[in-house]
XYZ file of C-alpha atoms in Angstrom:
642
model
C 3.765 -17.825 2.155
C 0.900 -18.091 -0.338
C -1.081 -21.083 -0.341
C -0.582 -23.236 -3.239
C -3.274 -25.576 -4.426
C -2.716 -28.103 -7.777
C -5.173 -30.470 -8.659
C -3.491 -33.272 -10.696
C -5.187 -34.720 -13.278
C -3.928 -37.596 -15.841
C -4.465 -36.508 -19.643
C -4.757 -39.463 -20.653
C -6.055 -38.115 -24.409
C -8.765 -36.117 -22.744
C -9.980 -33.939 -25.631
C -7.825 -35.666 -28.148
C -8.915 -36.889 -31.067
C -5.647 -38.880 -32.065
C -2.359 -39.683 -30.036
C -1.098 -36.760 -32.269
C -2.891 -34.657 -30.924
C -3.128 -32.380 -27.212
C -5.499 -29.772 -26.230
C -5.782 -27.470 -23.752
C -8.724 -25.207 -22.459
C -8.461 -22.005 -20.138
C -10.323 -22.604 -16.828
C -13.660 -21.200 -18.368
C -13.473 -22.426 -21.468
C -13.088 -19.702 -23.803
C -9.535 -20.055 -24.606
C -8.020 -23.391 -26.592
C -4.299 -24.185 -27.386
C -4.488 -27.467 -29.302
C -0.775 -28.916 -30.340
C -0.469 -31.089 -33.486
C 2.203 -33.458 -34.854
C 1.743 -33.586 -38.871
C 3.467 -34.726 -41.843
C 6.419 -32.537 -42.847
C 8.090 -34.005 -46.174
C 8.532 -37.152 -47.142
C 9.060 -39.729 -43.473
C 8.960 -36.899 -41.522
C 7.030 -34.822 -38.804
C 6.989 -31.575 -37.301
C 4.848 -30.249 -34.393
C 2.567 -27.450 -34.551
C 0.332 -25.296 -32.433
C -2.969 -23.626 -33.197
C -4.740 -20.866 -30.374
C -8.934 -20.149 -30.048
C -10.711 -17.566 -28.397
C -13.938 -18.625 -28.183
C -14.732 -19.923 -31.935
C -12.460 -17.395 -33.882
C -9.020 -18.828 -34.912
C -6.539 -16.162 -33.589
C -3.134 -18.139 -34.198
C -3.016 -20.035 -37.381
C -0.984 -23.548 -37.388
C 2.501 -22.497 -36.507
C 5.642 -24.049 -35.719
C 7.012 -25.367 -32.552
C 10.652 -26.298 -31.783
C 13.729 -25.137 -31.577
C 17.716 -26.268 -32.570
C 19.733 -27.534 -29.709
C 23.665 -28.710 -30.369
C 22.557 -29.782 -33.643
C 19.770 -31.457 -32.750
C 16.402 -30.445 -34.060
C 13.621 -30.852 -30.890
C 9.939 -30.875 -32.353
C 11.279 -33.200 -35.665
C 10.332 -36.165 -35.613
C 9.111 -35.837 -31.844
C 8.647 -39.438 -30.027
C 5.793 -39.015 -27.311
C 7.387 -40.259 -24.060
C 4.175 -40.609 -22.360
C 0.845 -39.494 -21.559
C 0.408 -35.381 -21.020
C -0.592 -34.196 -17.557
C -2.542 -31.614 -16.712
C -2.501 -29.792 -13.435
C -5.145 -26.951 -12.167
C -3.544 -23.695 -10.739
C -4.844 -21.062 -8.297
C -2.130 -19.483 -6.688
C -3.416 -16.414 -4.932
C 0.027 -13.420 -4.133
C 0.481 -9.806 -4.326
C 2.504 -7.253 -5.728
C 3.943 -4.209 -4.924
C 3.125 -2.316 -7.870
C 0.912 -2.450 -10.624
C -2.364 -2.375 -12.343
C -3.821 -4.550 -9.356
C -1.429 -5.752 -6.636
C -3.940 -8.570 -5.192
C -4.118 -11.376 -8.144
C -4.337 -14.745 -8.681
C -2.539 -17.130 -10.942
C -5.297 -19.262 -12.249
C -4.537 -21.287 -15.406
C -4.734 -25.127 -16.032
C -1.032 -26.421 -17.078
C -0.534 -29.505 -19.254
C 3.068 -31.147 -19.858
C 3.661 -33.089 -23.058
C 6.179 -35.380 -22.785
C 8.616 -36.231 -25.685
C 12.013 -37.806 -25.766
C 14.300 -35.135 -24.956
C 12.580 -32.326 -23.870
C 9.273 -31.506 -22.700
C 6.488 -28.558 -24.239
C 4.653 -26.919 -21.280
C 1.384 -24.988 -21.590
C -0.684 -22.919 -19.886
C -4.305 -21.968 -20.578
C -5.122 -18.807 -18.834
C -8.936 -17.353 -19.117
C -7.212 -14.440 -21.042
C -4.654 -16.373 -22.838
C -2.053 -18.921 -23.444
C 1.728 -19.557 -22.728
C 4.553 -22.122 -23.731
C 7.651 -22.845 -23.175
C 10.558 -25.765 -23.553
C 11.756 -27.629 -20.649
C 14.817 -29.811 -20.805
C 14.787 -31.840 -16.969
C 16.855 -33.857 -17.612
C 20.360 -34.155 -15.571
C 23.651 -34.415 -17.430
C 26.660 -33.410 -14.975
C 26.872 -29.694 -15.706
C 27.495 -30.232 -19.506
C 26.951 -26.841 -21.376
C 23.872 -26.813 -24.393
C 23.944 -24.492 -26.823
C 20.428 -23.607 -28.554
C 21.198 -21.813 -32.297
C 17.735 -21.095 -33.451
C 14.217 -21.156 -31.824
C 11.887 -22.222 -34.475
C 8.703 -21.013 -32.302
C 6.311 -18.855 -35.163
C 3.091 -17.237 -34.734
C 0.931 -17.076 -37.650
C -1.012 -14.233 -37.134
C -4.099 -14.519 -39.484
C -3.588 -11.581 -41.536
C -7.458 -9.941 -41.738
C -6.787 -7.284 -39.405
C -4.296 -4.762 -37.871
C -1.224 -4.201 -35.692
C 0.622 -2.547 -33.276
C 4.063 -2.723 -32.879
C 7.560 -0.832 -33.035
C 10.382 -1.525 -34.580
C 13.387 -3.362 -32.898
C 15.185 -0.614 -31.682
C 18.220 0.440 -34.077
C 20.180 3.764 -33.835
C 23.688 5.060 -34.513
C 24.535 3.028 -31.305
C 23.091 -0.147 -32.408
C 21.251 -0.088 -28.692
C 18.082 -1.948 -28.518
C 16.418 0.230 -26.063
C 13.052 -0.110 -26.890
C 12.034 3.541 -27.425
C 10.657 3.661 -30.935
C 7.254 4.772 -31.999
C 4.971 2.409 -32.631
C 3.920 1.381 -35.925
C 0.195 1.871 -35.568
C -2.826 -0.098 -37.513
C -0.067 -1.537 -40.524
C -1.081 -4.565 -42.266
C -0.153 -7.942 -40.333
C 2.997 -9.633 -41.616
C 4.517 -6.457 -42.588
C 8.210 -6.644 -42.714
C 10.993 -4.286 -40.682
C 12.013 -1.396 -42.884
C 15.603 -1.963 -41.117
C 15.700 -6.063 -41.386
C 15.999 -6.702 -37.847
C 12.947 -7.780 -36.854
C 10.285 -6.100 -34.126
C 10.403 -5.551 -30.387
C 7.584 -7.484 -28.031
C 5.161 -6.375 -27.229
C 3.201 -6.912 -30.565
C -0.843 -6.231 -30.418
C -3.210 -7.285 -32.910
C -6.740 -6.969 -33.830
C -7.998 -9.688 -36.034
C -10.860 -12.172 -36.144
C -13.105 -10.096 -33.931
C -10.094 -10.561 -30.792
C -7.581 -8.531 -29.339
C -3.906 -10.221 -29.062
C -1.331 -9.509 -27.584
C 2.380 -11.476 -27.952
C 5.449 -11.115 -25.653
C 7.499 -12.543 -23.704
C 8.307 -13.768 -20.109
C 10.448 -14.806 -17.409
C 14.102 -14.166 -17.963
C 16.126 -16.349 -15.685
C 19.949 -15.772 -17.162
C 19.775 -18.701 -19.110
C 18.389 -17.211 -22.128
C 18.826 -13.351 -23.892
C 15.495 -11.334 -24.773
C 14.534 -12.034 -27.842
C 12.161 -10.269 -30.760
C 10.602 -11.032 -33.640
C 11.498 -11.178 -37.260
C 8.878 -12.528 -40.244
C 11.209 -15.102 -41.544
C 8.418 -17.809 -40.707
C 6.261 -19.921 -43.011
C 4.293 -17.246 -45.292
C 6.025 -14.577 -43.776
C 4.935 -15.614 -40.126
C 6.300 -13.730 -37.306
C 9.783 -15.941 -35.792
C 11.535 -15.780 -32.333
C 14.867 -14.201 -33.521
C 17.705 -13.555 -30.932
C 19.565 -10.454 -30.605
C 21.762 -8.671 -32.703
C 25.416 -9.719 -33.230
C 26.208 -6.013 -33.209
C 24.745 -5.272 -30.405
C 27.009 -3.671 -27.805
C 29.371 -6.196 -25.372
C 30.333 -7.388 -28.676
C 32.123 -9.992 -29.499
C 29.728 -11.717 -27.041
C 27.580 -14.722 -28.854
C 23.781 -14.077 -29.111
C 22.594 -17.515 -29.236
C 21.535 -19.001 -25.544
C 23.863 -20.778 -23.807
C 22.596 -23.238 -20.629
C 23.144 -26.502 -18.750
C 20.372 -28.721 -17.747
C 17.675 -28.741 -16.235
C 16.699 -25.687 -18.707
C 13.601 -23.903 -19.514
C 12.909 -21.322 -21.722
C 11.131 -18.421 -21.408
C 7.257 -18.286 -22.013
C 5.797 -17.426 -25.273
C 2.606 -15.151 -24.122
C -0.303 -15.259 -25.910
C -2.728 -12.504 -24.290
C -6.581 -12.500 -25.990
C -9.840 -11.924 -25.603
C -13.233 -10.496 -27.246
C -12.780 -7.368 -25.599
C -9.608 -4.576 -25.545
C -9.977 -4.291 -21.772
C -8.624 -7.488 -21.458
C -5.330 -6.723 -22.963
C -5.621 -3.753 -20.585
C -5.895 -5.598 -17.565
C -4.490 -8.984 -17.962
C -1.523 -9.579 -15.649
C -0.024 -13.052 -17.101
C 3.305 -11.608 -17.854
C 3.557 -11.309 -13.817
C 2.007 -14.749 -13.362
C 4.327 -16.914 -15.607
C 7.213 -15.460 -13.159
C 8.790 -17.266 -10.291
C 7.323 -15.897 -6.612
C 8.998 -13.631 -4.248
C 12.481 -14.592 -3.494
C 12.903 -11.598 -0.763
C 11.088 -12.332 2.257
C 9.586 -9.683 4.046
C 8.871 -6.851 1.576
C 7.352 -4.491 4.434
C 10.057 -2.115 3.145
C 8.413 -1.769 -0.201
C 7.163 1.331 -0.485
C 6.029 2.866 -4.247
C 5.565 6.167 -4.342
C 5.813 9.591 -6.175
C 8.884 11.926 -7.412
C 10.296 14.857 -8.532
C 13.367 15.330 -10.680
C 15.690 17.886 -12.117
C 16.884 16.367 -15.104
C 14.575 16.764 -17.369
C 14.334 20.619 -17.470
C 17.850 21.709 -16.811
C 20.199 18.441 -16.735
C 23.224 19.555 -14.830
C 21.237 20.551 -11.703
C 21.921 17.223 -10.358
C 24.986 18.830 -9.140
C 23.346 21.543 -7.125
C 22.973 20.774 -3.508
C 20.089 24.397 -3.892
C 18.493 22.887 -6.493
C 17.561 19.778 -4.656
C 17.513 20.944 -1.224
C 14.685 22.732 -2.932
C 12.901 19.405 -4.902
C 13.034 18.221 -1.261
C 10.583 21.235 0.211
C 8.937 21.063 -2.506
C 7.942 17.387 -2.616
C 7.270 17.577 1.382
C 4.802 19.946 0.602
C 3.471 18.020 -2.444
C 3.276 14.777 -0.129
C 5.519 13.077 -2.653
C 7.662 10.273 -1.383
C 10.826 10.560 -3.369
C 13.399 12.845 -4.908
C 15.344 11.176 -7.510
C 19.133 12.741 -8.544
C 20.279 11.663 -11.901
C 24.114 11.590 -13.257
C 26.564 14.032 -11.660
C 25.587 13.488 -8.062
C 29.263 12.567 -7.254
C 30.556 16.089 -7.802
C 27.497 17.747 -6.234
C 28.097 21.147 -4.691
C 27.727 24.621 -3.680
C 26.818 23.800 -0.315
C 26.542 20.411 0.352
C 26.878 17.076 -1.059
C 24.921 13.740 -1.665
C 25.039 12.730 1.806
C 23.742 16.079 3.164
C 20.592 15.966 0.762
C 19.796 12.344 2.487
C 20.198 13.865 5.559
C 18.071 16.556 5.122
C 15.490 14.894 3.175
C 15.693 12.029 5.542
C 14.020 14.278 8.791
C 11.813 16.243 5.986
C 10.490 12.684 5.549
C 11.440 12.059 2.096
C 12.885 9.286 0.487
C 16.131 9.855 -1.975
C 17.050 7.497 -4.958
C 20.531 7.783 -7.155
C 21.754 7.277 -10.606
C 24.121 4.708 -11.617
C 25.559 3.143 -14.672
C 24.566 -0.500 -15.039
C 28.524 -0.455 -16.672
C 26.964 -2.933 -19.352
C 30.184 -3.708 -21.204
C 32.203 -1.687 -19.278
C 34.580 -3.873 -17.405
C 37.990 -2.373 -18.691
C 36.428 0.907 -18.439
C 38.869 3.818 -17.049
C 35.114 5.377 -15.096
C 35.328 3.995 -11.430
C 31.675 4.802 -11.256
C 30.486 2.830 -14.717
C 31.294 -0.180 -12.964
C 29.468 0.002 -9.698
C 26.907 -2.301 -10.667
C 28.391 -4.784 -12.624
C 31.070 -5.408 -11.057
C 29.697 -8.095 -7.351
C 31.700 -7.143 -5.582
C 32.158 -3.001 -6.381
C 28.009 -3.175 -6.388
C 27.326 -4.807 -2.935
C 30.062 -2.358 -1.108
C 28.175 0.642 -3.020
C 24.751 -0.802 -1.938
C 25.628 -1.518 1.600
C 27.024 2.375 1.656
C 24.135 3.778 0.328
C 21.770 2.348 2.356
C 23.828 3.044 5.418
C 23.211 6.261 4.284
C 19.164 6.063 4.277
C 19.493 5.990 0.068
C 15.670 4.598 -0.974
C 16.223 3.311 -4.156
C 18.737 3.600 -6.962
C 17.712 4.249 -11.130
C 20.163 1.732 -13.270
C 21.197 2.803 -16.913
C 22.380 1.949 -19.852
C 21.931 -1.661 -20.303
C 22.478 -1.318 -24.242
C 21.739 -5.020 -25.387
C 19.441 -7.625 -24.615
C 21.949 -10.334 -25.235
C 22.160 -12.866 -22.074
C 25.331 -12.303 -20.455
C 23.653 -8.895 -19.421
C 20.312 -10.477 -18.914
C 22.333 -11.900 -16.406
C 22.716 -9.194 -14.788
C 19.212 -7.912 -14.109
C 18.397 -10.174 -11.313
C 22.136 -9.631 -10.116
C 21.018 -6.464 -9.459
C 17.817 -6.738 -7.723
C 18.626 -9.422 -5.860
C 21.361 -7.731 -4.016
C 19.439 -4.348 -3.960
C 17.184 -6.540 -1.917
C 19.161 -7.338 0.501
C 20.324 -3.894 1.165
C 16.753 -2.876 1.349
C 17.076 -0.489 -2.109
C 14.235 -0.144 -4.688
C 15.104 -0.318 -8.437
C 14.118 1.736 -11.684
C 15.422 -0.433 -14.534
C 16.093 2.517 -17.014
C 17.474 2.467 -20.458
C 16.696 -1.376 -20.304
C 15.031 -4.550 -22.068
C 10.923 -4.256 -21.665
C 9.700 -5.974 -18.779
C 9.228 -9.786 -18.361
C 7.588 -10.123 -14.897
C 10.791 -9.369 -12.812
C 8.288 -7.338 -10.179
C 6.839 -10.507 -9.066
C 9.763 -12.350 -7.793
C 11.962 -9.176 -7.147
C 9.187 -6.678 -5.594
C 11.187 -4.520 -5.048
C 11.764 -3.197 -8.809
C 9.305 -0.678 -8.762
C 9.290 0.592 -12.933
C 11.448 -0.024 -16.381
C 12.129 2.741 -18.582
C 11.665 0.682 -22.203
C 9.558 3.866 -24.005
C 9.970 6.878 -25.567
C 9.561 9.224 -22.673
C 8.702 12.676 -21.791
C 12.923 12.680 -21.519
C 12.849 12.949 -25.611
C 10.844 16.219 -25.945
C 13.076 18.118 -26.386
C 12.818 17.940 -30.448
C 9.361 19.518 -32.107
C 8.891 16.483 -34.189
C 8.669 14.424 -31.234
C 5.676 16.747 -29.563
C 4.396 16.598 -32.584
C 3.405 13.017 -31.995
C 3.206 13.294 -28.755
C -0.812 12.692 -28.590
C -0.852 9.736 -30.515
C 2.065 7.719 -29.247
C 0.711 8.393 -25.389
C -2.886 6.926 -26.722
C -0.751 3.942 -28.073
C 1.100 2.978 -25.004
C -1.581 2.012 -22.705
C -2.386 -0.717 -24.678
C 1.189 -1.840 -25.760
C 4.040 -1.237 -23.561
C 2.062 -0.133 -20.562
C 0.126 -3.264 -20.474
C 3.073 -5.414 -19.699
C 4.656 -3.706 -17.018
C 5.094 -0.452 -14.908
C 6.211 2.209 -17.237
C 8.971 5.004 -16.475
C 7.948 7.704 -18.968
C 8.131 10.440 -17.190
C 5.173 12.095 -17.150
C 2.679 15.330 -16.634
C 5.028 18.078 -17.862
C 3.504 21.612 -18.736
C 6.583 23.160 -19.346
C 7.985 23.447 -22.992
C 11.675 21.577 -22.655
C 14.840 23.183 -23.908
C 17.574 21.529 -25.765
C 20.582 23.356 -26.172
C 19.140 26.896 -25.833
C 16.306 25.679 -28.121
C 12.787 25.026 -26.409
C 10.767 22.688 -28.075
C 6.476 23.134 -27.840
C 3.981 21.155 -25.887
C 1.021 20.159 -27.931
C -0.864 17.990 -26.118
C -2.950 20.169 -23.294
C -2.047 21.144 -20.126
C -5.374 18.805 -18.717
C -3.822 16.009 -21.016
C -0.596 15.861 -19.054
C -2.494 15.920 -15.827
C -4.223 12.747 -16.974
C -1.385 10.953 -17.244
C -1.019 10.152 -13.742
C -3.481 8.106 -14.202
C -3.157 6.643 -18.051
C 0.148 6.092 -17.386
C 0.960 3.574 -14.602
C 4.459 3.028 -12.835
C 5.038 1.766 -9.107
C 7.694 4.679 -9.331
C 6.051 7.603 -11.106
C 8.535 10.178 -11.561
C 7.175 13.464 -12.310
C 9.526 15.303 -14.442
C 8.538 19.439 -14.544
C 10.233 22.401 -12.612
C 8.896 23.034 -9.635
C 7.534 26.286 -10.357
C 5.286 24.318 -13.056
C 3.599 22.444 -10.429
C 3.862 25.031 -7.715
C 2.138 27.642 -10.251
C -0.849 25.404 -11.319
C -4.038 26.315 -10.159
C -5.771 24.588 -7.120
C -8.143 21.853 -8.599
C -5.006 20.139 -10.813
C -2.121 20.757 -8.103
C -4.937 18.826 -5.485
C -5.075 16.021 -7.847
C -1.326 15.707 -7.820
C -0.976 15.706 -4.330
C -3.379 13.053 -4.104
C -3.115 10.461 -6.879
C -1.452 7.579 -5.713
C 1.332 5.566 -7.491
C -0.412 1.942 -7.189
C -3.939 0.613 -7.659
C -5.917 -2.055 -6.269
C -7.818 -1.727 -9.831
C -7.777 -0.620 -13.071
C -10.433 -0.469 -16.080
C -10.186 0.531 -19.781
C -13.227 2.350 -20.001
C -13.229 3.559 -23.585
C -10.014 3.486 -25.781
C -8.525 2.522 -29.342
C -5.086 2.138 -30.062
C -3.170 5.467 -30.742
C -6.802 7.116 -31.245
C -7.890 7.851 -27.134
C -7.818 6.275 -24.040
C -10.092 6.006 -20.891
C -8.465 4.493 -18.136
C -9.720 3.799 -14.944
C -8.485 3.235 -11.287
C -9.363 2.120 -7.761
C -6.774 2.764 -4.888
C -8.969 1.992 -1.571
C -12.325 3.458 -2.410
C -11.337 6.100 -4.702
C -11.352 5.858 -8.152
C -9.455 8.534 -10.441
C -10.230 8.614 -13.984
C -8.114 9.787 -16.959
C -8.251 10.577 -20.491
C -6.424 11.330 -23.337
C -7.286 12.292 -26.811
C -4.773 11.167 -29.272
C -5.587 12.977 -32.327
C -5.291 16.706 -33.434
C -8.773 17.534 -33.615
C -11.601 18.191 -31.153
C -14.070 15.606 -30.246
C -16.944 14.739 -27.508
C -16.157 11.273 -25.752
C -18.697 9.180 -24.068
C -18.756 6.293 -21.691
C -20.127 4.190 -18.556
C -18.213 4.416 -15.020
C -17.437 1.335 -13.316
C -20.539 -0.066 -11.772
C -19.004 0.854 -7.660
C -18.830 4.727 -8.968
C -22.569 5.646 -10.290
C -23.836 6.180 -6.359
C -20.482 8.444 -5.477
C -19.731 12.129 -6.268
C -17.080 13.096 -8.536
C -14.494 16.353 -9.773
C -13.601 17.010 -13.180
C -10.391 18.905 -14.223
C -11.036 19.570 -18.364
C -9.814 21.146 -21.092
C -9.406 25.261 -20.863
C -10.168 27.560 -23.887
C -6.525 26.352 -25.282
C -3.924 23.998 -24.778
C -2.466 26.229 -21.894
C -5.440 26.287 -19.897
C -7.604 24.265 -17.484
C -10.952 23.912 -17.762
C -14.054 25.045 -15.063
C -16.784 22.832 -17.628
C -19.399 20.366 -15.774
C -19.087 16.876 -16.824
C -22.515 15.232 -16.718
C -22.900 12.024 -15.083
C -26.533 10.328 -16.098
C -26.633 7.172 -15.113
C -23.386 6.018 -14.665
C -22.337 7.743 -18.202
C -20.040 10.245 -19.233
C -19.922 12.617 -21.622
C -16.908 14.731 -22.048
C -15.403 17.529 -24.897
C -11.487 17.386 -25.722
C -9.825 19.681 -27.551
C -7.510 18.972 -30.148
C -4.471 16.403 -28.205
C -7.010 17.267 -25.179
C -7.477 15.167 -21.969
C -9.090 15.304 -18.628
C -8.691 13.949 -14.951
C -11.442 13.131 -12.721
C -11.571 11.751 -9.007
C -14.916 10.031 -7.880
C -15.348 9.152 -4.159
């Protein structure tokens, strides 16, 4: 177990200028959440919040509190006694990420009020809240029917954020494009609000807002602008939202807390990029001995020809393939309980088991699904069904399993994420979370979920319009959904995909897909081509696939805006790879600096051809530590420096 150290420290006022008043400051200073209670009407008070970075005012006076059987906490709030303050430095690791060695360093102050408590945490890149309600009260059930938290965003700048999720379905999947540079406080087109993450550039900082920890006591929530002067709101999910007739409000007995409200900033972009408080604000590893744990690379047959999953050939074959590629995993999608012509499920595992090769399955989280006439869409939600089907699998050698088709982010299946994990766990089974909620720091207490889908994939090519845009949304992601969690896009696939006899064009370079092993990180980074793709590349780029690694012990943004390019970055042992991606339709030259280890080592370039189909053979000159590099138009390029 991880040491633990906590300073205590008595408030006492520190920093306060009236008994109304709290402040806290990040462990270096730069970052200030300062809580207020003022006058709201006539005899009345409300509390409010306010958020620094450095001087600049990046969170305007904004409204704490929430509705709980009636009763509105933050009105009229009665102090209950004097605010503590307690230092954090909590040293753990991960098993997949952006960095798996990390420390959770913040200071933590609790303000006591009759009722319920406000908890915050001042992070050097950021700040985080929540409501606690200790108190005990013999099981009684609470009900909580609005959460008046806002942000007020000052509105001088930009954002970057997608629409709640809404199609025929009404499934809040969180795979829209984002909405990219739009004026702050602009309103849904659809009236249902926006999805966390949110990112923001205003007052000279870069902000990011989400959410974390999701215990079962409370649904996923996202964001509406029915706050003061059209201030973004917490807003809970959908009452048409599938496992209707289900309530969305939050539904809990004591002792409760809510999930945090994450406030990610700093001077500097990179610090979006790397910050890793989502993880932090999480519980610690509830699984013991993770040795098991093993992240790692795959191939699957879905994406170019769907039914394949069925044909014991076909992935027979992924398996030769990927022991050749040095790729851990095969992944079969739907339809692996009919597989045939030759063998069946079982055989694969067999075969891929002495080949050295891990397999993972498909399965229907059965969301909703309880009465359903399927046997199989209620494997995993039903306890009992999921344990029997977990402890069979893994008799088997089965790796890991893919879950789909969550469909709502109401709680009674928020529930049933850490259901899930908890018991994979025990039967020694990774997880892909797919067709799920974004991530809110599940990796750090369940290690072994290893990615969540929550994006618009290399799964929806299969319409022009959507390669079309293909660029820019994959320069948007690495500093928006990306930088909250592993990612299960898909990625690096040449081919052009084919829906229903109809293929649809690539138009992003062949060297940009490379890149994407490393723009795009996921602790289970499923590679989604034909075979032949990879197999038929030429030797530089199929190296550099057999090589890149699935987790880092570091990650940089190097260069980057926000659905214009990225440079990212990372450090697994003492190799660094290096990616880039140019997110706009035209040609341009990009320069930048190296991380400081890398100007003494040697590096290979993989660039842009003569045309989007094409590699290129083109010298990248390194002077100094810097980096200049052409694109073409949607162009990229991979590097590895050692």
């Amino acid at each position: 177990m991880k040491a633990i150290f906590y300073s205590l420290i008595l408030f006492c006022c520190l920093g306060c200028r009236t008994e109304k008043e709290w402040t806290l400051a990040s462990p270096d200073g730069a970052v200030r959440f300062v809580a207020t209670q003022i006058p709201e009407g006539e005899g009345t008070t409300i509390l409010q919040y306010s958020v620094y970075c450095g001087d600049s005012l990046v969170i305007n006076p904004s409204r704490l509190g929430l509705v709980m059987d009636g009763i509105e906490y933050g009105k009229d709030a009665r102090p209950a006694g004097k605010a503590v303050v307690k230092t954090m430095n909590e040293p753990y690791e991960l098993k997949a990420g952006k960095q798996l060695r990390t420390v959770n360093a913040c200071r933590e102050m609790t303000i006591p009020f009759e009722g319920f408590q406000l908890i915050v945490r001042a992070y050097d890149d950021g700040i985080a809240f929540r409501y606690a309600f200790t108190q005990e009260d013999d099981g009684k059930q609470h009900t909580i029917t609005d959460e008046l938290t806002e942000f007020s965003v000052p509105a001088n700048g930009k954002a970057w954020i997608h629409l709640y999720d809404w199609n025929e379905r009404h499934k809040p999947s969180y795979e829209q494009y984002s909405k990219n540079g739009i004026a702050i406080n602009t309103e849904a087109s659809h009236g249902r609000g926006w999805a966390f993450p949110m990112l923001f550039n205003t007052n000279d900082c870069w902000m990011m807002i989400t959410e974390a920890y999701l215990d079962g006591s409370y649904p996923a929530t996202h964001i509406d602008n029915s706050g003061k002067n059209k201030a973004y709101k917490i807003r809970f999910p959908e009452i048409e939202e599938p496992v209707v007739p289900d309530a969305v409000e939050p539904v809990s007995t004591f002792p409760w807390y809510t999930p945090w409200r994450a406030i990610i900033v700093g001077k500097e972009l990179n610090t979006v990029f790397r910050t890793q408080m989502v993880s932090h604000l999480n519980p610690p590893s509830v699984i013991g001995d993770d040795s098991w744990v093993l992240p790692g690379r795959a191939s699957w047959s879905w994406w170019y020809t769907g039914g394949t999953t069925r044909d014991y050939k076909t992935q027979i074959k992924h398996v030769d393939f990927n022991h050749a590629m040095r790729w851990e995993y095969v992944l079969i999608d739907a339809g692996w309980q009919r597989m045939d012509n030759g063998g069946t499920m079982e055989d694969v595992v067999k075969y891929a088991g002495e080949k050295g090769v891990g397999v993972w399955l498909w399965y229907h989280s059965g969301a909703g699904r309880e009465m359903d006439s399927i046997p199989t869409h209620r494997l995993m939600s039903d306890p009992v069904l999921r344990r029997a089907e977990m402890e069979r699998i893994s008799r088997l050698g089965v790796r890991g399993i893919k879950v789909d088709f969550f469909d709502t982010d109401k709680q009674r299946i928020i529930q049933l994420y850490p259901a899930i994990l908890k018991d994979a766990a025990e039967f020694y089974l990774l997880v892909d979370l797919h067709g799920a909620t974004l991530p809110r720091g599940f990796e750090r207490t369940y290690p072994n979920l290893m990615t969540t889908e929550a994006i618009r994939g290399a799964e929806t090519l299969g319409r022009q319009e959507r390669c079309d845009r293909a660029a820019e949304h994959n320069a948007t992601v690495p500093f928006t959904r990306n930088v909250v969690g592993s990612m299960d896009y898909t990625p690096v696939t040449f081919s052009n995909k084919i829906r229903q006899g109809v293929p649809a064009i690539r138009q992003t370079t062949v060297a940009h897909q490379l890149a994407l092993a490393v723009v795009f990180e996921s602790g289970f980074q499923c590679y989604a081509d034909r075979i032949e793709a990879y197999e038929e590349l030429p030797r530089m780029p199929k190296l550099f696939l057999k090589d890149v690694p699935a987790v880092w012990d570091e990650s940089q943004l190097l260069a980057g805006y926000p659905s214009d390019f990225a440079v990212v970055a990372r450090r697994k042992g003492k190799v660094w790879y290096v990616g880039g991606i140019n997110g706009k339709n035209e040609e341009r030259e990009l320069e930048f600096s190296l991380p400081e280890a890398c100007k003494e080592l040697s590096s290979t370039w993989i660039t842009d051809g003569k045309d989007k189909d094409s590699f290129g053979n083109e010298v990248i000159s390194v002077i100094d530590g810097k980096v200049k590099v052409k694109l073409l138009a949607n162009g990229g390029f991979a590097g590895t420096i050692r």
